[in-house]
Amino acid sequence: MSPLPILYHHPISTSCAAMLRFAAERGIALEHRAIDPAAAQQAGPQYVDFNADLSLLMLVDGARWLTGTQAIQLYLEERAAALA
């Protein structure tokens, strides 16, 4: 079985909270990693090549990196359908 996708997020962010609710409602398992915007972690060297818009919401699944609520939701729906 594939390892879980990693969702980098800040739990207080409304877009991040919506993503967490989306995944929970659909039973999509994710590994969660919090990002601290006060420390500008989303702009850190490990993210900057993949996170040009400095989003607080990033999904990593193997070599695939996604930002943006809609793109992540679409990807997770497609991934869940492919694994079913």
mmCIF file of C-alpha atoms in Angstrom:
data_model
loop_
_atom_site.group_PDB
_atom_site.id
_atom_site.type_symbol
_atom_site.label_atom_id
_atom_site.label_comp_id
_atom_site.label_asym_id
_atom_site.label_seq_id
_atom_site.Cartn_x
_atom_site.Cartn_y
_atom_site.Cartn_z
ATOM 1 C CA MET A 1 0.000 0.000 0.000
ATOM 2 C CA SER A 2 1.169 3.527 -0.741
ATOM 3 C CA PRO A 3 2.435 5.683 2.118
ATOM 4 C CA LEU A 4 0.072 8.405 3.205
ATOM 5 C CA PRO A 5 0.219 11.773 1.477
ATOM 6 C CA ILE A 6 1.614 14.482 3.752
ATOM 7 C CA LEU A 7 -0.514 17.575 4.293
ATOM 8 C CA TYR A 8 1.455 20.585 5.476
ATOM 9 C CA HIS A 9 -0.931 23.100 7.011
ATOM 10 C CA HIS A 10 -1.704 25.529 9.787
ATOM 11 C CA PRO A 11 -4.797 24.358 11.674
ATOM 12 C CA ILE A 12 -6.148 27.864 12.298
ATOM 13 C CA SER A 13 -6.167 28.780 8.595
ATOM 14 C CA THR A 14 -9.693 28.593 7.155
ATOM 15 C CA SER A 15 -8.520 26.983 3.901
ATOM 16 C CA CYS A 16 -6.513 24.426 5.867
ATOM 17 C CA ALA A 17 -9.481 23.701 8.135
ATOM 18 C CA ALA A 18 -11.673 23.200 5.059
ATOM 19 C CA MET A 19 -9.145 20.731 3.641
ATOM 20 C CA LEU A 20 -9.027 18.785 6.902
ATOM 21 C CA ARG A 21 -12.831 18.617 6.930
ATOM 22 C CA PHE A 22 -12.887 17.538 3.261
ATOM 23 C CA ALA A 23 -10.469 14.660 3.919
ATOM 24 C CA ALA A 24 -12.231 13.576 7.122
ATOM 25 C CA GLU A 25 -15.679 13.544 5.502
ATOM 26 C CA ARG A 26 -14.378 11.287 2.717
ATOM 27 C CA GLY A 27 -12.297 9.060 4.948
ATOM 28 C CA ILE A 28 -9.060 10.089 3.237
ATOM 29 C CA ALA A 29 -6.105 9.341 5.492
ATOM 30 C CA LEU A 30 -3.320 11.916 5.535
ATOM 31 C CA GLU A 31 -0.176 12.467 7.530
ATOM 32 C CA HIS A 32 -0.389 15.923 9.095
ATOM 33 C CA ARG A 33 2.498 18.324 9.568
ATOM 34 C CA ALA A 34 1.915 21.776 10.983
ATOM 35 C CA ILE A 35 3.543 24.844 9.474
ATOM 36 C CA ASP A 36 4.238 27.906 11.596
ATOM 37 C CA PRO A 37 3.519 31.058 9.554
ATOM 38 C CA ALA A 38 4.984 33.254 12.307
ATOM 39 C CA ALA A 39 8.336 31.582 11.629
ATOM 40 C CA ALA A 40 7.700 31.733 7.839
ATOM 41 C CA GLN A 41 8.242 27.985 7.576
ATOM 42 C CA GLN A 42 6.302 27.865 4.296
ATOM 43 C CA ALA A 43 9.062 30.003 2.769
ATOM 44 C CA GLY A 44 11.831 27.734 4.028
ATOM 45 C CA PRO A 45 14.418 26.278 1.668
ATOM 46 C CA GLN A 46 12.819 22.822 1.751
ATOM 47 C CA TYR A 47 9.543 24.264 0.380
ATOM 48 C CA VAL A 48 10.425 27.284 -1.750
ATOM 49 C CA ASP A 49 11.039 25.340 -4.984
ATOM 50 C CA PHE A 50 7.568 23.788 -4.746
ATOM 51 C CA ASN A 51 5.668 26.537 -2.975
ATOM 52 C CA ALA A 52 6.211 29.674 -5.034
ATOM 53 C CA ASP A 53 3.038 31.318 -3.692
ATOM 54 C CA LEU A 54 4.132 30.638 -0.061
ATOM 55 C CA SER A 55 0.876 28.815 0.649
ATOM 56 C CA LEU A 56 0.194 27.467 4.130
ATOM 57 C CA LEU A 57 -1.467 24.450 2.513
ATOM 58 C CA MET A 58 0.739 21.944 0.668
ATOM 59 C CA LEU A 59 0.266 18.286 -0.149
ATOM 60 C CA VAL A 60 3.196 15.980 -0.817
ATOM 61 C CA ASP A 61 2.580 12.532 -2.251
ATOM 62 C CA GLY A 62 5.870 10.938 -3.239
ATOM 63 C CA ALA A 63 7.466 13.239 -5.810
ATOM 64 C CA ARG A 64 4.224 15.188 -6.352
ATOM 65 C CA TRP A 65 3.780 18.536 -4.579
ATOM 66 C CA LEU A 66 0.517 20.460 -4.760
ATOM 67 C CA THR A 67 -0.681 23.769 -3.360
ATOM 68 C CA GLY A 68 -4.125 25.296 -3.481
ATOM 69 C CA THR A 69 -7.304 23.894 -1.999
ATOM 70 C CA GLN A 70 -9.012 22.971 -5.269
ATOM 71 C CA ALA A 71 -5.964 21.295 -6.783
ATOM 72 C CA ILE A 72 -5.387 19.251 -3.633
ATOM 73 C CA GLN A 73 -9.039 18.235 -3.342
ATOM 74 C CA LEU A 74 -9.177 17.120 -6.967
ATOM 75 C CA TYR A 75 -5.954 15.153 -6.598
ATOM 76 C CA LEU A 76 -7.146 13.433 -3.412
ATOM 77 C CA GLU A 77 -10.470 12.483 -5.032
ATOM 78 C CA GLU A 78 -8.649 10.997 -8.031
ATOM 79 C CA ARG A 79 -6.137 9.193 -5.796
ATOM 80 C CA ALA A 80 -8.914 7.735 -3.625
ATOM 81 C CA ALA A 81 -10.790 6.526 -6.719
ATOM 82 C CA ALA A 82 -7.638 4.900 -8.133
ATOM 83 C CA LEU A 83 -6.954 3.097 -4.826
ATOM 84 C CA ALA A 84 -10.550 1.826 -4.509
#
